[in-house]
Amino acid sequence: MPTEPVAGAVLFRAACPDCRARFELLSDALRLAIGGSRRTTFYSFTCPECGSVVRKPAGERIVELLTGGGVSTLRLHSG
């Protein structure tokens, strides 16, 4: 769930599955890829604690929250 910090920037709560750290990231620290199916729609970020690249599936609600919060979006096209 996004929260509004100072100056209108949006923070998103996230967690790393590798080191189990919990943290907040600004929208520019996240990337959203929208593909033609649920399997190819995901968001990713780099864990600020351990440096792991994390990739998680993004359903409709997550896509809405991330795009509404200004996260950079890449549309994947097949073929």
Tab-separated table of N, CA, C and O in Angstrom:
chain	number	residue	atom	x	y	z
A	1	MET	N	0.844	-1.178	0.000
A	1	MET	CA	0.000	0.000	0.000
A	1	MET	C	0.889	1.241	0.000
A	1	MET	O	1.777	1.368	0.829
A	2	PRO	N	0.684	2.174	-0.918
A	2	PRO	CA	1.534	3.360	-0.967
A	2	PRO	C	1.193	4.353	0.144
A	2	PRO	O	0.064	4.406	0.610
A	3	THR	N	2.190	5.101	0.558
A	3	THR	CA	1.991	6.172	1.529
A	3	THR	C	2.560	7.453	0.940
A	3	THR	O	3.460	7.403	0.111
A	4	GLU	N	2.036	8.603	1.357
A	4	GLU	CA	2.484	9.887	0.808
A	4	GLU	C	3.495	10.558	1.743
A	4	GLU	O	3.128	11.026	2.806
A	5	PRO	N	4.763	10.621	1.379
A	5	PRO	CA	5.730	11.376	2.174
A	5	PRO	C	5.740	12.843	1.749
A	5	PRO	O	4.904	13.264	0.972
A	6	VAL	N	6.705	13.576	2.204
A	6	VAL	CA	6.831	14.997	1.910
A	6	VAL	C	7.015	15.231	0.408
A	6	VAL	O	7.564	14.404	-0.306
A	7	ALA	N	6.527	16.358	-0.082
A	7	ALA	CA	6.703	16.817	-1.460
A	7	ALA	C	5.976	15.967	-2.499
A	7	ALA	O	6.330	15.971	-3.656
A	8	GLY	N	4.977	15.217	-2.086
A	8	GLY	CA	4.155	14.475	-3.026
A	8	GLY	C	4.764	13.205	-3.581
A	8	GLY	O	4.142	12.532	-4.386
A	9	ALA	N	5.988	12.842	-3.171
A	9	ALA	CA	6.590	11.593	-3.629
A	9	ALA	C	5.818	10.425	-3.008
A	9	ALA	O	5.260	10.549	-1.929
A	10	VAL	N	5.778	9.316	-3.712
A	10	VAL	CA	5.046	8.152	-3.214
A	10	VAL	C	6.036	7.087	-2.765
A	10	VAL	O	6.985	6.768	-3.474
A	11	LEU	N	5.810	6.568	-1.575
A	11	LEU	CA	6.604	5.461	-1.045
A	11	LEU	C	5.784	4.188	-1.098
A	11	LEU	O	4.586	4.196	-0.807
A	12	PHE	N	6.434	3.089	-1.472
A	12	PHE	CA	5.786	1.785	-1.503
A	12	PHE	C	6.485	0.879	-0.504
A	12	PHE	O	7.717	0.833	-0.458
A	13	ARG	N	5.698	0.150	0.267
A	13	ARG	CA	6.263	-0.831	1.190
A	13	ARG	C	6.621	-2.078	0.403
A	13	ARG	O	5.867	-2.508	-0.459
A	14	ALA	N	7.775	-2.645	0.722
A	14	ALA	CA	8.228	-3.851	0.034
A	14	ALA	C	9.001	-4.724	1.013
A	14	ALA	O	9.358	-4.284	2.106
A	15	ALA	N	9.237	-5.950	0.595
A	15	ALA	CA	10.014	-6.888	1.403
A	15	ALA	C	10.870	-7.736	0.478
A	15	ALA	O	10.494	-8.013	-0.660
A	16	CYS	N	12.012	-8.145	0.973
A	16	CYS	CA	12.927	-8.983	0.202
A	16	CYS	C	12.733	-10.445	0.608
A	16	CYS	O	12.838	-10.766	1.796
A	17	PRO	N	12.472	-11.328	-0.353
A	17	PRO	CA	12.314	-12.743	-0.014
A	17	PRO	C	13.638	-13.418	0.357
A	17	PRO	O	13.638	-14.464	0.999
A	18	ASP	N	14.763	-12.802	-0.021
A	18	ASP	CA	16.065	-13.410	0.278
A	18	ASP	C	16.536	-13.113	1.703
A	18	ASP	O	16.808	-14.025	2.472
A	19	CYS	N	16.603	-11.830	2.060
A	19	CYS	CA	17.105	-11.468	3.391
A	19	CYS	C	15.983	-11.152	4.382
A	19	CYS	O	16.244	-10.912	5.550
A	20	ARG	N	14.742	-11.126	3.892
A	20	ARG	CA	13.544	-10.875	4.698
A	20	ARG	C	13.447	-9.459	5.265
A	20	ARG	O	12.659	-9.195	6.168
A	21	ALA	N	14.245	-8.545	4.740
A	21	ALA	CA	14.173	-7.150	5.184
A	21	ALA	C	12.868	-6.529	4.692
A	21	ALA	O	12.354	-6.897	3.636
A	22	ARG	N	12.341	-5.601	5.461
A	22	ARG	CA	11.156	-4.825	5.073
A	22	ARG	C	11.587	-3.368	4.994
A	22	ARG	O	12.339	-2.899	5.839
A	23	PHE	N	11.091	-2.666	3.981
A	23	PHE	CA	11.542	-1.294	3.753
A	23	PHE	C	10.525	-0.570	2.888
A	23	PHE	O	9.543	-1.162	2.432
A	24	GLU	N	10.767	0.719	2.660
A	24	GLU	CA	9.941	1.527	1.766
A	24	GLU	C	10.822	2.009	0.623
A	24	GLU	O	11.989	2.341	0.826
A	25	LEU	N	10.245	2.027	-0.569
A	25	LEU	CA	10.969	2.461	-1.762
A	25	LEU	C	10.210	3.588	-2.446
A	25	LEU	O	8.980	3.556	-2.512
A	26	LEU	N	10.932	4.553	-2.977
A	26	LEU	CA	10.317	5.578	-3.812
A	26	LEU	C	9.943	4.965	-5.148
A	26	LEU	O	10.506	3.949	-5.569
A	27	SER	N	8.997	5.595	-5.838
A	27	SER	CA	8.514	5.057	-7.105
A	27	SER	C	9.632	4.857	-8.130
A	27	SER	O	9.579	3.920	-8.923
A	28	ASP	N	10.670	5.686	-8.103
A	28	ASP	CA	11.744	5.532	-9.088
A	28	ASP	C	12.659	4.335	-8.815
A	28	ASP	O	13.502	3.991	-9.632
A	29	ALA	N	12.478	3.658	-7.669
A	29	ALA	CA	13.263	2.469	-7.350
A	29	ALA	C	12.580	1.187	-7.834
A	29	ALA	O	13.154	0.107	-7.735
A	30	LEU	N	11.373	1.316	-8.349
A	30	LEU	CA	10.603	0.168	-8.826
A	30	LEU	C	10.442	0.221	-10.331
A	30	LEU	O	10.440	1.306	-10.922
A	31	ARG	N	10.283	-0.930	-10.950
A	31	ARG	CA	9.998	-1.033	-12.385
A	31	ARG	C	8.821	-1.981	-12.533
A	31	ARG	O	8.755	-3.011	-11.878
A	32	LEU	N	7.919	-1.631	-13.430
A	32	LEU	CA	6.742	-2.444	-13.705
A	32	LEU	C	6.782	-2.881	-15.159
A	32	LEU	O	6.987	-2.059	-16.051
A	33	ALA	N	6.619	-4.183	-15.403
A	33	ALA	CA	6.551	-4.722	-16.763
A	33	ALA	C	5.165	-5.317	-16.957
A	33	ALA	O	4.731	-6.150	-16.163
A	34	ILE	N	4.467	-4.848	-17.988
A	34	ILE	CA	3.121	-5.336	-18.261
A	34	ILE	C	3.162	-6.163	-19.538
A	34	ILE	O	3.466	-5.651	-20.613
A	35	GLY	N	2.889	-7.451	-19.379
A	35	GLY	CA	2.906	-8.370	-20.508
A	35	GLY	C	1.494	-8.753	-20.924
A	35	GLY	O	0.508	-8.201	-20.429
A	36	GLY	N	1.401	-9.731	-21.797
A	36	GLY	CA	0.120	-10.168	-22.309
A	36	GLY	C	-0.615	-11.143	-21.405
A	36	GLY	O	-1.743	-11.518	-21.684
A	37	SER	N	0.019	-11.552	-20.303
A	37	SER	CA	-0.619	-12.497	-19.382
A	37	SER	C	-0.176	-12.208	-17.951
A	37	SER	O	0.721	-11.394	-17.719
A	38	ARG	N	-0.809	-12.891	-17.010
A	38	ARG	CA	-0.408	-12.727	-15.610
A	38	ARG	C	1.033	-13.159	-15.385
A	38	ARG	O	1.729	-12.600	-14.554
A	39	ARG	N	1.465	-14.169	-16.125
A	39	ARG	CA	2.833	-14.672	-15.952
A	39	ARG	C	3.885	-13.678	-16.414
A	39	ARG	O	5.030	-13.731	-15.970
A	40	THR	N	3.505	-12.790	-17.321
A	40	THR	CA	4.480	-11.833	-17.853
A	40	THR	C	4.243	-10.406	-17.362
A	40	THR	O	4.800	-9.462	-17.922
A	41	THR	N	3.431	-10.260	-16.327
A	41	THR	CA	3.219	-8.947	-15.716
A	41	THR	C	3.811	-9.005	-14.307
A	41	THR	O	3.402	-9.824	-13.490
A	42	PHE	N	4.802	-8.161	-14.055
A	42	PHE	CA	5.523	-8.217	-12.786
A	42	PHE	C	6.138	-6.856	-12.466
A	42	PHE	O	6.220	-5.977	-13.310
A	43	TYR	N	6.556	-6.712	-11.220
A	43	TYR	CA	7.339	-5.538	-10.842
A	43	TYR	C	8.644	-6.023	-10.252
A	43	TYR	O	8.764	-7.168	-9.802
A	44	SER	N	9.641	-5.155	-10.283
A	44	SER	CA	10.951	-5.538	-9.767
A	44	SER	C	11.619	-4.354	-9.080
A	44	SER	O	11.277	-3.194	-9.322
A	45	PHE	N	12.554	-4.698	-8.210
A	45	PHE	CA	13.349	-3.705	-7.494
A	45	PHE	C	14.601	-4.390	-6.969
A	45	PHE	O	14.688	-5.620	-6.947
A	46	THR	N	15.570	-3.586	-6.560
A	46	THR	CA	16.778	-4.104	-5.935
A	46	THR	C	16.672	-3.873	-4.434
A	46	THR	O	16.389	-2.751	-3.996
A	47	CYS	N	16.882	-4.928	-3.661
A	47	CYS	CA	16.799	-4.817	-2.200
A	47	CYS	C	17.893	-3.876	-1.696
A	47	CYS	O	19.072	-4.091	-1.989
A	48	PRO	N	17.524	-2.845	-0.948
A	48	PRO	CA	18.535	-1.917	-0.429
A	48	PRO	C	19.390	-2.536	0.688
A	48	PRO	O	20.453	-2.020	1.000
A	49	GLU	N	18.952	-3.654	1.241
A	49	GLU	CA	19.703	-4.300	2.327
A	49	GLU	C	20.758	-5.277	1.804
A	49	GLU	O	21.899	-5.231	2.221
A	50	CYS	N	20.352	-6.193	0.902
A	50	CYS	CA	21.279	-7.245	0.461
A	50	CYS	C	21.678	-7.140	-1.008
A	50	CYS	O	22.552	-7.863	-1.465
A	51	GLY	N	21.021	-6.264	-1.776
A	51	GLY	CA	21.370	-6.068	-3.171
A	51	GLY	C	20.748	-7.061	-4.144
A	51	GLY	O	21.020	-7.007	-5.338
A	52	SER	N	19.905	-7.966	-3.654
A	52	SER	CA	19.242	-8.929	-4.533
A	52	SER	C	18.245	-8.219	-5.447
A	52	SER	O	17.576	-7.280	-5.033
A	53	VAL	N	18.159	-8.687	-6.689
A	53	VAL	CA	17.135	-8.189	-7.589
A	53	VAL	C	15.892	-9.026	-7.332
A	53	VAL	O	15.929	-10.251	-7.408
A	54	VAL	N	14.802	-8.352	-6.972
A	54	VAL	CA	13.562	-9.026	-6.607
A	54	VAL	C	12.541	-8.808	-7.719
A	54	VAL	O	12.370	-7.694	-8.204
A	55	ARG	N	11.868	-9.885	-8.109
A	55	ARG	CA	10.838	-9.823	-9.146
A	55	ARG	C	9.591	-10.499	-8.583
A	55	ARG	O	9.652	-11.639	-8.132
A	56	LYS	N	8.467	-9.770	-8.592
A	56	LYS	CA	7.224	-10.291	-8.034
A	56	LYS	C	6.087	-10.115	-9.028
A	56	LYS	O	6.054	-9.136	-9.772
A	57	PRO	N	5.133	-11.053	-9.041
A	57	PRO	CA	3.990	-10.919	-9.947
A	57	PRO	C	3.149	-9.700	-9.576
A	57	PRO	O	3.067	-9.321	-8.413
A	58	ALA	N	2.530	-9.097	-10.582
A	58	ALA	CA	1.695	-7.917	-10.354
A	58	ALA	C	0.306	-8.159	-10.943
A	58	ALA	O	0.152	-8.201	-12.159
A	59	GLY	N	-0.674	-8.321	-10.069
A	59	GLY	CA	-2.058	-8.432	-10.505
A	59	GLY	C	-2.613	-7.052	-10.826
A	59	GLY	O	-1.914	-6.039	-10.726
A	60	GLU	N	-3.887	-7.011	-11.184
A	60	GLU	CA	-4.515	-5.751	-11.588
A	60	GLU	C	-4.396	-4.661	-10.538
A	60	GLU	O	-4.099	-3.514	-10.856
A	61	ARG	N	-4.659	-4.989	-9.288
A	61	ARG	CA	-4.622	-3.986	-8.216
A	61	ARG	C	-3.210	-3.428	-8.028
A	61	ARG	O	-3.023	-2.222	-7.854
A	62	ILE	N	-2.214	-4.295	-8.069
A	62	ILE	CA	-0.823	-3.846	-7.929
A	62	ILE	C	-0.448	-2.943	-9.102
A	62	ILE	O	0.187	-1.902	-8.919
A	63	VAL	N	-0.855	-3.317	-10.312
A	63	VAL	CA	-0.582	-2.485	-11.490
A	63	VAL	C	-1.203	-1.103	-11.305
A	63	VAL	O	-0.556	-0.083	-11.561
A	64	GLU	N	-2.444	-1.053	-10.831
A	64	GLU	CA	-3.115	0.236	-10.590
A	64	GLU	C	-2.347	1.080	-9.577
A	64	GLU	O	-2.136	2.277	-9.784
A	65	LEU	N	-1.956	0.469	-8.461
A	65	LEU	CA	-1.231	1.203	-7.415
A	65	LEU	C	0.110	1.725	-7.920
A	65	LEU	O	0.474	2.878	-7.673
A	66	LEU	N	0.845	0.871	-8.621
A	66	LEU	CA	2.171	1.271	-9.091
A	66	LEU	C	2.097	2.347	-10.177
A	66	LEU	O	2.842	3.328	-10.125
A	67	THR	N	1.208	2.172	-11.152
A	67	THR	CA	1.112	3.192	-12.206
A	67	THR	C	0.579	4.502	-11.630
A	67	THR	O	1.044	5.580	-12.002
A	68	GLY	N	-0.375	4.416	-10.715
A	68	GLY	CA	-0.909	5.615	-10.070
A	68	GLY	C	0.129	6.331	-9.224
A	68	GLY	O	0.047	7.542	-9.020
A	69	GLY	N	1.120	5.583	-8.742
A	69	GLY	CA	2.179	6.166	-7.923
A	69	GLY	C	3.383	6.620	-8.725
A	69	GLY	O	4.409	7.011	-8.155
A	70	GLY	N	3.292	6.555	-10.047
A	70	GLY	CA	4.384	7.076	-10.878
A	70	GLY	C	5.510	6.115	-11.166
A	70	GLY	O	6.586	6.525	-11.600
A	71	VAL	N	5.298	4.818	-10.969
A	71	VAL	CA	6.355	3.836	-11.249
A	71	VAL	C	6.544	3.707	-12.766
A	71	VAL	O	5.572	3.654	-13.522
A	72	SER	N	7.792	3.675	-13.187
A	72	SER	CA	8.133	3.534	-14.598
A	72	SER	C	7.598	2.201	-15.122
A	72	SER	O	7.805	1.150	-14.513
A	73	THR	N	6.874	2.257	-16.252
A	73	THR	CA	6.217	1.075	-16.791
A	73	THR	C	6.741	0.730	-18.174
A	73	THR	O	6.906	1.594	-19.024
A	74	LEU	N	6.986	-0.552	-18.375
A	74	LEU	CA	7.415	-1.067	-19.668
A	74	LEU	C	6.337	-2.026	-20.144
A	74	LEU	O	5.940	-2.937	-19.433
A	75	ARG	N	5.832	-1.797	-21.338
A	75	ARG	CA	4.822	-2.699	-21.916
A	75	ARG	C	5.544	-3.714	-22.795
A	75	ARG	O	6.250	-3.340	-23.715
A	76	LEU	N	5.369	-4.985	-22.469
A	76	LEU	CA	5.992	-6.066	-23.220
A	76	LEU	C	5.041	-6.507	-24.331
A	76	LEU	O	3.857	-6.712	-24.090
A	77	HIS	N	5.577	-6.657	-25.519
A	77	HIS	CA	4.753	-7.090	-26.659
A	77	HIS	C	5.261	-8.425	-27.149
A	77	HIS	O	6.463	-8.629	-27.260
A	78	SER	N	4.366	-9.326	-27.459
A	78	SER	CA	4.776	-10.630	-27.984
A	78	SER	C	4.856	-10.558	-29.504
A	78	SER	O	4.155	-9.791	-30.150
A	79	GLY	N	5.704	-11.416	-30.053
A	79	GLY	CA	5.798	-11.540	-31.488
A	79	GLY	C	6.702	-10.552	-32.069
A	79	GLY	O	6.875	-10.120	-33.080
